[in-house]
Amino acid sequence: MARLLTQIENDTPSGRAALAELFRHTGRAHLIGVTGAPGTGKSSLVNQLARFYRQTGSGAARPKVAIIAVDPSSPFSGGAILGDRVRMRDLAGDAGVFIRSMAARGSLGGLSAATAGAVQAFDAAGYEMILIETVGAGQAEVDIARLAHTTLVIEAPGLGDDIQAIKAGILEIADILVINKADQPGADNTERALRNMLELAHPVGRAFPEASRPFASPGQMETAPNIPLWMPLIRRTVAIQSLGIAELAEAIAAHRQYLQESGEWQRRERQRLSSDLETLLHEALIARWRAAVDEEYYRSVANALLTRQISPHEAVARLLRG
Amino acid sequence: MSERKIRVLIAKPGLDGHDRGAKVVARALRDAGMEVIYTGLRQTPEMIAEAALQEDVDVVGLSILSGAHLTLAPRVMELLKANGQENVRVFIGGIIPDEDTAQLLALGVSGVYGPGANTDEIAGDIRQAVAQIESSAEA
Ligand SMILES: Nc1nc2c(ncn2[C@@H]2O[C@H](COP(=O)(O)OP(=O)(O)OP(=O)(O)O)[C@@H](O)[C@H]2O)c(=O)[nH]1
Ligand SMILES: [Mg+2]
């Protein structure tokens, strides 16, 4: 397993071949993205969730849990310090838990491809719960959210002035907002700020102010009939004291149920696979065309563009005409 | 295909409580372009071997200040081997008497470094050891 993950991460021919074999065995796992600002307690929460899943299920119902913890690479050296395991020591010695640290390695596309590959490997190996930790609020998080079925955005009280600390963009990817470190002062302010932002971002949700309600039944929906909407849930946790973990797991289960009952699970899967297909097709077509095109001709057209004799559109037209 | 990265696990077995040295080395290796999995304090040999396996590392660095290096290091190496990771190189940092250093090297430890060790040298040694494993794997 570990070796396979390395090959996938390095995008070797044997890694690709293995992924091709694996793919038909994927599609069973619940992928849970965990993101948020540095130090908000993502790793501690992942540790608690994994422990919870391993302790509550019994026998065959005890899901195997995989954790992919992504940390940034240094832009200067290309190296990285991957320190998330420090907070996951409770999981040591459990053969049903597999933790893998990954460095973002600069390229965003590469990260999503490597993460998606690792997820497929875990999925095919029977890991039913796959937790993916990423830091920050950049493009990587949006990509990971696209990959995950359920995305948790972790906030902590006292990270600067409440509203400003909460990026509007991250609310759009959050299925569940977690206020971790709820033992710290300021949790009420954080929660109020989040609720305010949610109301702005999800005006339809106002018809259902009760946040614990996972989704509205179609009959209750006035603005968008027949399409049940998910109103992001807010949960409080204290990861270092194991508080609120069962409630968080419940919210995750509610979201999964919503995805399945609303057809959103299939819709997301379809959307993801077709956009993956398109990306790969783009790359393959360009590679194929580049291999066939006359290098001399290509350079002459590029040169005409650089000296502004022709426009980019004209350049493309010329190249495609051959 | 992206360039292959050297992956290093840095662990601190034993009960003594500070990891400043381990963190300095971790940062230096990152700055040398390696991916360093840092696992923190009070790791048992079992935890270290498990992490080394899951992370598929090339190298394990042990920071040992407790004086228990002669029991901890062989135990870790034994567990690595049991997991089929006999190719993983083990390096040790700490306050190690000369005669113990000789014994550790004889046991197959790839390098032993004291508190004042030059981190560039450590990074260079690691690179060399990994290159050696790879060339012998290809042969
Ligand atoms: N008071 C308090 N501290 C917490 C809680 N959860 C985590 N911490 C502490 O917050 C610090 C950061 O926790 P991590 O779990 O490493 O946070 P993270 O978000 O994974 O951090 P990065 O991966 O570095 O971004 C640690 O010192 C934890 O012990 C909590 O609920 N309450
Ligand atoms: Mg973390």
Short mmCIF file of C-alpha atoms and ligand atoms in Angstrom, two decimals:
data_model
loop_
_atom_site.label_atom_id
_atom_site.label_comp_id
_atom_site.label_asym_id
_atom_site.label_seq_id
_atom_site.Cartn_x
_atom_site.Cartn_y
_atom_site.Cartn_z
CA MET A 1 0.00 0.00 0.00
CA ALA A 2 2.67 2.49 1.09
CA ARG A 3 4.81 1.75 -1.94
CA LEU A 4 1.84 2.10 -4.24
CA LEU A 5 1.09 5.52 -2.77
CA THR A 6 4.66 6.60 -3.47
CA GLN A 7 4.37 5.47 -7.08
CA ILE A 8 1.09 7.30 -7.47
CA GLU A 9 2.57 10.41 -5.89
CA ASN A 10 5.55 10.30 -8.22
CA ASP A 11 3.26 9.55 -11.17
CA THR A 12 5.38 6.63 -12.32
CA PRO A 13 4.28 4.25 -15.10
CA SER A 14 3.68 1.47 -12.57
CA GLY A 15 1.63 3.87 -10.44
CA ARG A 16 -0.54 4.70 -13.43
CA ALA A 17 -0.93 1.06 -14.35
CA ALA A 18 -2.00 0.22 -10.80
CA LEU A 19 -4.54 3.05 -10.78
CA ALA A 20 -6.01 1.76 -14.02
CA GLU A 21 -6.49 -1.65 -12.41
CA LEU A 22 -7.88 -0.21 -9.20
CA PHE A 23 -10.35 2.17 -10.65
CA ARG A 24 -13.25 -0.22 -11.15
CA HIS A 25 -13.05 -1.10 -7.46
CA THR A 26 -13.53 2.47 -6.30
CA GLY A 27 -16.62 4.46 -5.47
CA ARG A 28 -17.50 3.11 -2.04
CA ALA A 29 -15.60 5.40 0.30
CA HIS A 30 -16.93 8.54 1.94
CA LEU A 31 -14.34 11.27 1.28
CA ILE A 32 -14.21 13.94 3.94
CA GLY A 33 -12.17 17.08 3.36
CA VAL A 34 -10.89 18.93 6.42
CA THR A 35 -9.57 22.41 5.81
CA GLY A 36 -9.03 25.71 7.58
CA ALA A 37 -6.40 28.20 8.66
CA PRO A 38 -3.09 27.00 10.16
CA GLY A 39 -3.30 25.85 13.74
CA THR A 40 -7.08 25.72 14.05
CA GLY A 41 -6.87 22.09 15.13
CA LYS A 42 -7.46 20.19 11.89
CA SER A 43 -5.07 17.35 12.71
CA SER A 44 -6.38 17.07 16.26
CA LEU A 45 -9.92 16.79 14.91
CA VAL A 46 -8.97 14.27 12.27
CA ASN A 47 -7.37 12.23 15.04
CA GLN A 48 -10.57 12.40 17.10
CA LEU A 49 -12.86 11.57 14.21
CA ALA A 50 -10.76 8.60 13.18
CA ARG A 51 -10.75 7.38 16.77
CA PHE A 52 -14.48 7.85 16.96
CA TYR A 53 -15.11 5.83 13.81
CA ARG A 54 -12.83 3.06 15.01
CA GLN A 55 -14.42 2.91 18.46
CA THR A 56 -18.11 3.19 17.71
CA GLY A 57 -18.52 0.67 14.93
CA SER A 58 -18.23 -2.95 15.94
CA GLY A 59 -16.80 -5.93 14.10
CA ALA A 60 -17.37 -5.70 10.37
CA ALA A 61 -19.19 -2.38 10.84
CA ARG A 62 -15.99 -0.79 12.09
CA PRO A 63 -14.87 1.18 9.07
CA LYS A 64 -11.25 1.28 8.05
CA VAL A 65 -10.03 4.86 8.10
CA ALA A 66 -7.43 6.45 5.83
CA ILE A 67 -5.96 9.86 6.48
CA ILE A 68 -4.18 11.95 3.87
CA ALA A 69 -2.50 14.94 5.48
CA VAL A 70 -1.26 17.54 3.01
CA ASP A 71 1.23 20.22 3.99
CA PRO A 72 2.84 22.88 1.81
CA SER A 73 6.25 22.41 0.23
CA SER A 74 8.86 25.09 0.67
CA PRO A 75 8.91 27.20 -2.48
CA PHE A 76 12.67 27.69 -2.02
CA SER A 77 14.02 24.21 -1.47
CA GLY A 78 11.12 22.04 -2.63
CA GLY A 79 11.39 20.21 0.69
CA ALA A 80 8.69 20.06 3.33
CA ILE A 81 8.05 19.39 6.98
CA LEU A 82 5.01 17.19 7.34
CA GLY A 83 4.04 17.45 10.99
CA ASP A 84 0.42 16.39 11.19
CA ARG A 85 1.20 12.96 12.64
CA VAL A 86 2.28 14.63 15.86
CA ARG A 87 -1.41 15.13 16.71
CA MET A 88 -2.44 11.65 15.61
CA ARG A 89 -0.53 9.48 18.01
CA ASP A 90 -3.74 8.02 19.44
CA LEU A 91 -4.16 6.12 16.20
CA ALA A 92 -0.83 4.31 16.39
CA GLY A 93 -1.05 0.54 16.56
CA ASP A 94 -4.49 0.31 14.95
CA ALA A 95 -4.14 -1.72 11.77
CA GLY A 96 -7.45 -0.28 10.55
CA VAL A 97 -6.02 3.22 10.30
CA PHE A 98 -3.54 4.32 7.66
CA ILE A 99 -2.00 7.78 7.83
CA ARG A 100 -0.11 9.20 4.89
CA SER A 101 1.54 12.63 4.81
CA MET A 102 1.87 14.38 1.46
CA ALA A 103 3.74 17.49 0.43
CA ALA A 104 1.96 19.82 -1.95
CA ARG A 105 5.08 19.85 -4.19
CA GLY A 106 4.43 23.18 -5.80
CA SER A 107 2.08 22.29 -8.58
CA LEU A 108 -1.57 22.55 -7.71
CA GLY A 109 -2.72 20.31 -10.49
CA GLY A 110 -0.12 17.76 -9.40
CA LEU A 111 -1.40 17.86 -5.85
CA SER A 112 -4.96 17.21 -6.85
CA ALA A 113 -3.91 14.41 -9.17
CA ALA A 114 -1.74 12.80 -6.50
CA THR A 115 -4.42 13.22 -3.84
CA ALA A 116 -7.10 11.84 -6.13
CA GLY A 117 -4.86 8.88 -6.93
CA ALA A 118 -4.15 8.18 -3.27
CA VAL A 119 -7.87 8.39 -2.53
CA GLN A 120 -8.59 5.82 -5.24
CA ALA A 121 -5.95 3.49 -3.85
CA PHE A 122 -7.43 3.70 -0.34
CA ASP A 123 -10.98 3.38 -1.65
CA ALA A 124 -10.15 0.25 -3.62
CA ALA A 125 -8.36 -1.19 -0.58
CA GLY A 126 -11.57 -0.98 1.43
CA TYR A 127 -10.99 2.16 3.46
CA GLU A 128 -14.53 3.41 3.89
CA MET A 129 -13.72 6.70 5.54
CA ILE A 130 -11.04 8.85 3.94
CA LEU A 131 -10.12 12.05 5.73
CA ILE A 132 -8.11 14.59 3.74
CA GLU A 133 -6.46 17.43 5.69
CA THR A 134 -5.30 20.52 3.80
CA VAL A 135 -4.25 23.87 5.12
CA GLY A 136 -5.38 27.35 4.15
CA ALA A 137 -7.97 28.70 1.77
CA GLY A 138 -6.40 28.68 -1.66
CA GLN A 139 -7.12 26.91 -4.88
CA ALA A 140 -5.88 23.66 -3.36
CA GLU A 141 -8.76 23.69 -0.90
CA VAL A 142 -11.31 24.29 -3.59
CA ASP A 143 -9.85 21.39 -5.56
CA ILE A 144 -9.88 19.15 -2.52
CA ALA A 145 -13.44 20.18 -1.78
CA ARG A 146 -14.37 19.17 -5.28
CA LEU A 147 -12.79 15.82 -4.62
CA ALA A 148 -14.47 15.30 -1.24
CA HIS A 149 -18.09 14.40 -0.67
CA THR A 150 -18.22 16.34 2.56
CA THR A 151 -16.03 19.32 3.36
CA LEU A 152 -15.43 20.51 6.91
CA VAL A 153 -14.07 24.01 7.36
CA ILE A 154 -12.41 24.43 10.72
CA GLU A 155 -12.44 27.78 12.48
CA ALA A 156 -11.11 28.69 15.90
CA PRO A 157 -12.09 31.61 18.11
CA GLY A 158 -9.79 34.55 18.44
CA LEU A 159 -8.16 34.35 15.02
CA GLY A 160 -8.14 38.08 14.55
CA ASP A 161 -11.27 40.13 14.17
CA ASP A 162 -14.01 37.55 13.77
CA ILE A 163 -15.62 38.41 10.46
CA GLN A 164 -12.40 39.31 8.73
CA ALA A 165 -10.85 36.02 9.74
CA ILE A 166 -13.56 34.18 7.89
CA LYS A 167 -13.07 34.25 4.19
CA ALA A 168 -16.26 34.34 2.23
CA GLY A 169 -14.81 31.91 -0.29
CA ILE A 170 -14.35 29.19 2.21
CA LEU A 171 -18.00 29.27 3.16
CA GLU A 172 -18.86 28.26 -0.34
CA ILE A 173 -16.99 25.01 0.00
CA ALA A 174 -18.12 24.25 3.56
CA ASP A 175 -20.73 21.59 4.14
CA ILE A 176 -20.05 21.72 7.84
CA LEU A 177 -18.45 24.58 9.74
CA VAL A 178 -16.60 23.52 12.84
CA ILE A 179 -15.71 25.93 15.60
CA ASN A 180 -12.90 24.05 17.26
CA LYS A 181 -11.18 25.26 20.45
CA ALA A 182 -14.62 26.07 21.78
CA ASP A 183 -12.98 26.03 25.20
CA GLN A 184 -11.33 29.32 24.29
CA PRO A 185 -12.96 32.72 24.77
CA GLY A 186 -14.69 34.16 21.73
CA ALA A 187 -16.47 31.04 20.47
CA ASP A 188 -19.83 32.81 20.68
CA ASN A 189 -18.56 35.68 18.55
CA THR A 190 -17.15 33.29 15.99
CA GLU A 191 -20.41 31.41 15.81
CA ARG A 192 -22.42 34.61 15.42
CA ALA A 193 -20.13 35.82 12.64
CA LEU A 194 -20.42 32.50 10.85
CA ARG A 195 -24.20 32.50 11.09
CA ASN A 196 -24.36 36.02 9.70
CA MET A 197 -22.16 35.10 6.79
CA LEU A 198 -24.14 31.95 6.13
CA GLU A 199 -27.35 33.93 5.91
CA LEU A 200 -25.81 36.18 3.31
CA ALA A 201 -24.31 33.36 1.34
CA HIS A 202 -27.35 31.12 1.55
CA PRO A 203 -30.40 33.36 1.59
CA VAL A 204 -32.65 30.42 0.81
CA GLY A 205 -31.59 28.84 4.03
CA ARG A 206 -33.42 31.53 5.92
CA ALA A 207 -36.61 29.67 5.47
CA PHE A 208 -35.05 27.03 7.69
CA PRO A 209 -33.40 28.90 10.49
CA GLU A 210 -33.04 25.83 12.61
CA ALA A 211 -29.47 24.89 11.86
CA SER A 212 -29.72 21.35 13.12
CA ARG A 213 -32.13 20.51 10.34
CA PRO A 214 -29.99 18.69 7.79
CA PHE A 215 -32.09 19.49 4.78
CA ALA A 216 -35.52 20.65 3.87
CA SER A 217 -38.05 18.26 2.49
CA PRO A 218 -39.17 19.32 -0.99
CA GLY A 219 -42.64 20.30 0.20
CA GLN A 220 -41.20 22.98 2.42
CA MET A 221 -39.10 24.56 -0.24
CA GLU A 222 -40.65 27.63 -1.71
CA THR A 223 -37.80 29.18 -3.64
CA ALA A 224 -36.40 26.08 -5.25
CA PRO A 225 -39.00 23.35 -5.42
CA ASN A 226 -37.90 19.73 -5.78
CA ILE A 227 -34.26 20.47 -5.05
CA PRO A 228 -33.54 20.02 -1.37
CA LEU A 229 -30.81 22.40 -0.33
CA TRP A 230 -28.10 21.73 2.15
CA MET A 231 -27.76 24.43 4.76
CA PRO A 232 -24.20 24.19 6.13
CA LEU A 233 -24.27 22.99 9.72
CA ILE A 234 -22.29 24.60 12.49
CA ARG A 235 -20.76 22.43 15.19
CA ARG A 236 -18.55 23.24 18.17
CA THR A 237 -15.73 20.98 19.25
CA VAL A 238 -12.85 20.85 21.69
CA ALA A 239 -10.55 18.40 19.97
CA ILE A 240 -8.04 18.15 22.80
CA GLN A 241 -10.79 17.11 25.22
CA SER A 242 -12.76 14.93 22.78
CA LEU A 243 -15.80 17.17 23.12
CA GLY A 244 -18.40 17.47 20.38
CA ILE A 245 -16.91 14.67 18.30
CA ALA A 246 -19.99 12.44 18.28
CA GLU A 247 -22.10 15.44 17.26
CA LEU A 248 -19.67 16.26 14.48
CA ALA A 249 -19.73 12.66 13.25
CA GLU A 250 -23.52 12.85 13.32
CA ALA A 251 -23.46 15.98 11.16
CA ILE A 252 -21.13 14.22 8.71
CA ALA A 253 -23.52 11.26 8.57
CA ALA A 254 -26.45 13.62 8.01
CA HIS A 255 -24.62 15.22 5.12
CA ARG A 256 -23.89 11.85 3.60
CA GLN A 257 -27.54 10.93 3.90
CA TYR A 258 -28.51 14.21 2.27
CA LEU A 259 -26.10 13.56 -0.60
CA GLN A 260 -27.51 10.13 -1.19
CA GLU A 261 -31.18 10.96 -0.83
CA SER A 262 -31.03 14.08 -2.94
CA GLY A 263 -29.08 12.47 -5.74
CA GLU A 264 -26.31 14.96 -5.10
CA TRP A 265 -23.80 12.17 -4.44
CA GLN A 266 -24.18 10.87 -7.99
CA ARG A 267 -24.35 14.36 -9.40
CA ARG A 268 -21.05 15.33 -7.76
CA GLU A 269 -19.42 12.11 -8.81
CA ARG A 270 -20.55 12.64 -12.41
CA GLN A 271 -19.38 16.20 -12.41
CA ARG A 272 -16.00 15.30 -11.01
CA LEU A 273 -15.38 12.41 -13.37
CA SER A 274 -16.42 14.34 -16.43
CA SER A 275 -14.22 17.27 -15.56
CA ASP A 276 -11.32 14.88 -14.85
CA LEU A 277 -11.95 13.33 -18.23
CA GLU A 278 -11.92 16.68 -19.90
CA THR A 279 -8.69 17.76 -18.24
CA LEU A 280 -6.94 14.54 -19.22
CA LEU A 281 -8.26 14.80 -22.73
CA HIS A 282 -6.94 18.34 -23.02
CA GLU A 283 -3.51 17.25 -21.90
CA ALA A 284 -3.46 14.19 -24.14
CA LEU A 285 -4.66 16.03 -27.23
CA ILE A 286 -2.17 18.82 -26.78
CA ALA A 287 0.65 16.36 -26.20
CA ARG A 288 -0.33 14.39 -29.27
CA TRP A 289 -0.65 17.47 -31.45
CA ARG A 290 2.63 18.91 -30.18
CA ALA A 291 4.39 15.69 -31.04
CA ALA A 292 3.05 15.86 -34.58
CA VAL A 293 3.49 19.53 -35.34
CA ASP A 294 6.52 20.77 -37.24
CA GLU A 295 8.72 22.45 -34.65
CA GLU A 296 10.11 24.93 -37.14
CA TYR A 297 6.65 26.01 -38.25
CA TYR A 298 5.48 26.29 -34.63
CA ARG A 299 8.37 28.58 -33.82
CA SER A 300 7.80 30.76 -36.85
CA VAL A 301 4.14 31.25 -35.91
CA ALA A 302 5.07 31.93 -32.28
CA ASN A 303 7.58 34.45 -33.52
CA ALA A 304 5.02 36.21 -35.68
CA LEU A 305 2.86 36.46 -32.58
CA LEU A 306 5.70 37.78 -30.42
CA THR A 307 6.50 40.49 -32.95
CA ARG A 308 2.80 41.34 -33.08
CA GLN A 309 2.40 40.61 -36.76
CA ILE A 310 -0.53 38.37 -35.94
CA SER A 311 -2.90 38.08 -33.00
CA PRO A 312 -3.07 35.06 -30.68
CA HIS A 313 -6.29 33.94 -32.36
CA GLU A 314 -4.72 34.17 -35.78
CA ALA A 315 -1.72 32.23 -34.51
CA VAL A 316 -3.94 29.41 -33.32
CA ALA A 317 -5.84 29.37 -36.60
CA ARG A 318 -2.58 29.14 -38.54
CA LEU A 319 -1.18 26.38 -36.36
CA LEU A 320 -4.31 24.31 -36.65
CA ARG A 321 -4.38 24.78 -40.41
CA GLY A 322 -0.84 23.35 -40.37
CA MET B 1 7.12 12.41 -14.01
CA SER B 2 8.06 14.55 -11.04
CA GLU B 3 11.49 14.37 -9.52
CA ARG B 4 11.86 11.80 -6.81
CA LYS B 5 11.96 13.25 -3.30
CA ILE B 6 13.89 11.77 -0.43
CA ARG B 7 11.47 11.10 2.43
CA VAL B 8 12.80 11.13 5.98
CA LEU B 9 11.04 10.23 9.20
CA ILE B 10 12.31 12.12 12.22
CA ALA B 11 11.28 10.60 15.52
CA LYS B 12 12.13 11.06 19.12
CA PRO B 13 11.91 7.79 21.02
CA GLY B 14 12.23 7.60 24.76
CA LEU B 15 10.87 9.65 27.58
CA ASP B 16 13.18 12.64 27.76
CA GLY B 17 11.29 15.74 26.94
CA HIS B 18 12.82 18.10 24.43
CA ASP B 19 13.00 17.98 20.70
CA ARG B 20 14.87 21.14 19.78
CA GLY B 21 17.69 19.23 18.13
CA ALA B 22 15.26 17.06 16.18
CA LYS B 23 13.45 20.14 14.93
CA VAL B 24 16.67 21.85 13.85
CA VAL B 25 17.61 18.79 11.82
CA ALA B 26 14.08 18.54 10.38
CA ARG B 27 14.26 22.11 9.14
CA ALA B 28 17.73 21.66 7.74
CA LEU B 29 16.65 18.61 5.77
CA ARG B 30 13.61 20.44 4.46
CA ASP B 31 15.93 23.22 3.34
CA ALA B 32 18.01 20.57 1.62
CA GLY B 33 14.93 19.67 -0.43
CA MET B 34 13.78 16.59 1.48
CA GLU B 35 10.31 15.74 2.71
CA VAL B 36 10.49 15.33 6.44
CA ILE B 37 7.76 13.56 8.34
CA TYR B 38 7.98 14.80 11.87
CA THR B 39 6.32 12.63 14.50
CA GLY B 40 7.20 14.37 17.74
CA LEU B 41 8.06 13.23 21.21
CA ARG B 42 7.85 9.96 23.10
CA GLN B 43 7.58 7.57 20.20
CA THR B 44 7.88 3.87 20.86
CA PRO B 45 9.91 1.78 18.41
CA GLU B 46 6.60 0.24 17.28
CA MET B 47 5.13 3.66 16.50
CA ILE B 48 8.26 4.63 14.59
CA ALA B 49 8.26 1.47 12.49
CA GLU B 50 4.57 1.81 11.74
CA ALA B 51 4.99 5.43 10.62
CA ALA B 52 8.05 4.54 8.53
CA LEU B 53 6.03 1.86 6.77
CA GLN B 54 2.92 3.96 6.09
CA GLU B 55 4.98 6.90 4.92
CA ASP B 56 7.29 4.74 2.78
CA VAL B 57 10.35 6.68 3.89
CA ASP B 58 13.91 6.18 2.71
CA VAL B 59 15.48 7.21 5.98
CA VAL B 60 14.63 7.18 9.68
CA GLY B 61 16.35 9.71 11.91
CA LEU B 62 16.23 9.01 15.63
CA SER B 63 16.95 11.69 18.17
CA ILE B 64 17.99 9.97 21.37
CA LEU B 65 19.06 11.85 24.46
CA SER B 66 17.95 9.34 27.08
CA GLY B 67 21.05 7.17 26.86
CA ALA B 68 18.97 4.21 25.70
CA HIS B 69 20.37 4.29 22.16
CA LEU B 70 21.85 0.80 22.37
CA THR B 71 18.44 -0.72 22.99
CA LEU B 72 16.24 1.66 20.99
CA ALA B 73 18.18 1.71 17.74
CA PRO B 74 18.48 -2.08 17.29
CA ARG B 75 14.83 -2.49 18.19
CA VAL B 76 13.74 0.01 15.54
CA MET B 77 15.97 -1.66 12.95
CA GLU B 78 14.57 -5.07 13.85
CA LEU B 79 11.00 -3.83 13.38
CA LEU B 80 11.85 -2.13 10.08
CA LYS B 81 13.28 -5.39 8.87
CA ALA B 82 10.22 -7.33 10.03
CA ASN B 83 8.14 -4.97 7.87
CA GLY B 84 10.32 -5.61 4.84
CA GLN B 85 12.00 -2.24 5.16
CA GLU B 86 15.57 -3.44 5.63
CA ASN B 87 16.58 -0.94 2.97
CA VAL B 88 15.58 2.02 5.10
CA ARG B 89 18.70 3.77 6.43
CA VAL B 90 18.80 4.69 10.11
CA PHE B 91 20.61 7.76 11.40
CA ILE B 92 20.99 8.75 15.03
CA GLY B 93 21.47 12.10 16.68
CA GLY B 94 22.17 12.62 20.35
CA ILE B 95 24.85 12.47 22.98
CA ILE B 96 26.47 9.17 22.21
CA PRO B 97 29.80 8.01 23.66
CA ASP B 98 32.45 7.05 21.08
CA GLU B 99 32.50 3.38 21.95
CA ASP B 100 28.72 3.21 21.53
CA THR B 101 29.00 4.98 18.20
CA ALA B 102 31.29 2.26 16.96
CA GLN B 103 28.88 -0.37 18.18
CA LEU B 104 25.90 1.32 16.51
CA LEU B 105 27.73 1.61 13.20
CA ALA B 106 28.66 -2.05 13.46
CA LEU B 107 24.97 -2.84 13.95
CA GLY B 108 24.22 -1.20 10.63
CA VAL B 109 23.31 2.33 11.67
CA SER B 110 24.31 4.63 8.80
CA GLY B 111 25.44 7.65 10.78
CA VAL B 112 25.73 8.98 14.33
CA TYR B 113 25.83 12.70 15.07
CA GLY B 114 26.50 14.71 18.20
CA PRO B 115 24.83 17.94 19.26
CA GLY B 116 27.17 20.19 17.29
CA ALA B 117 26.95 18.29 14.03
CA ASN B 118 26.92 20.19 10.78
CA THR B 119 23.48 19.82 9.22
CA ASP B 120 24.82 20.14 5.68
CA GLU B 121 26.96 17.14 6.40
CA ILE B 122 23.97 15.17 7.65
CA ALA B 123 21.98 16.04 4.53
CA GLY B 124 24.91 15.03 2.33
CA ASP B 125 25.30 11.71 4.14
CA ILE B 126 21.62 10.98 3.75
CA ARG B 127 21.69 11.73 0.05
CA GLN B 128 24.66 9.48 -0.41
CA ALA B 129 23.13 6.62 1.57
CA VAL B 130 19.89 6.82 -0.41
CA ALA B 131 21.77 6.92 -3.72
CA GLN B 132 23.65 3.82 -2.63
CA ILE B 133 20.48 1.87 -1.86
CA GLU B 134 19.04 2.84 -5.21
CA SER B 135 22.06 1.82 -7.21
CA SER B 136 22.22 -1.52 -5.41
CA ALA B 137 18.48 -1.99 -6.00
CA GLU B 138 18.97 -1.43 -9.71
CA ALA B 139 21.95 -3.72 -9.96
N1 LIG C 1 -7.43 24.91 23.54
C1 LIG C 1 -7.52 24.07 22.51
N2 LIG C 1 -6.42 23.78 21.79
C2 LIG C 1 -6.54 22.92 20.75
C3 LIG C 1 -7.78 22.32 20.41
N3 LIG C 1 -7.58 21.55 19.34
C4 LIG C 1 -6.29 21.63 19.00
N4 LIG C 1 -5.65 22.47 19.86
C5 LIG C 1 -4.23 22.85 19.85
O1 LIG C 1 -3.99 23.67 18.74
C6 LIG C 1 -2.69 23.44 18.21
C7 LIG C 1 -2.76 23.13 16.74
O2 LIG C 1 -3.45 21.91 16.57
P1 LIG C 1 -3.33 21.05 15.24
O3 LIG C 1 -4.30 19.93 15.36
O4 LIG C 1 -1.92 20.73 14.95
O5 LIG C 1 -3.87 22.13 14.18
P2 LIG C 1 -3.80 22.08 12.61
O6 LIG C 1 -4.93 22.91 12.13
O7 LIG C 1 -3.73 20.68 12.13
O8 LIG C 1 -2.43 22.81 12.31
P3 LIG C 1 -1.62 22.87 10.92
O9 LIG C 1 -1.68 21.51 10.30
O10 LIG C 1 -0.25 23.27 11.34
O11 LIG C 1 -2.32 23.92 10.11
C8 LIG C 1 -2.10 22.32 19.04
O12 LIG C 1 -1.28 22.87 20.03
C9 LIG C 1 -3.32 21.65 19.65
O13 LIG C 1 -3.04 21.03 20.87
C10 LIG C 1 -8.92 22.64 21.21
O14 LIG C 1 -10.04 22.18 21.00
N5 LIG C 1 -8.73 23.51 22.24
MG MG C 2 -2.32 19.76 10.90
#
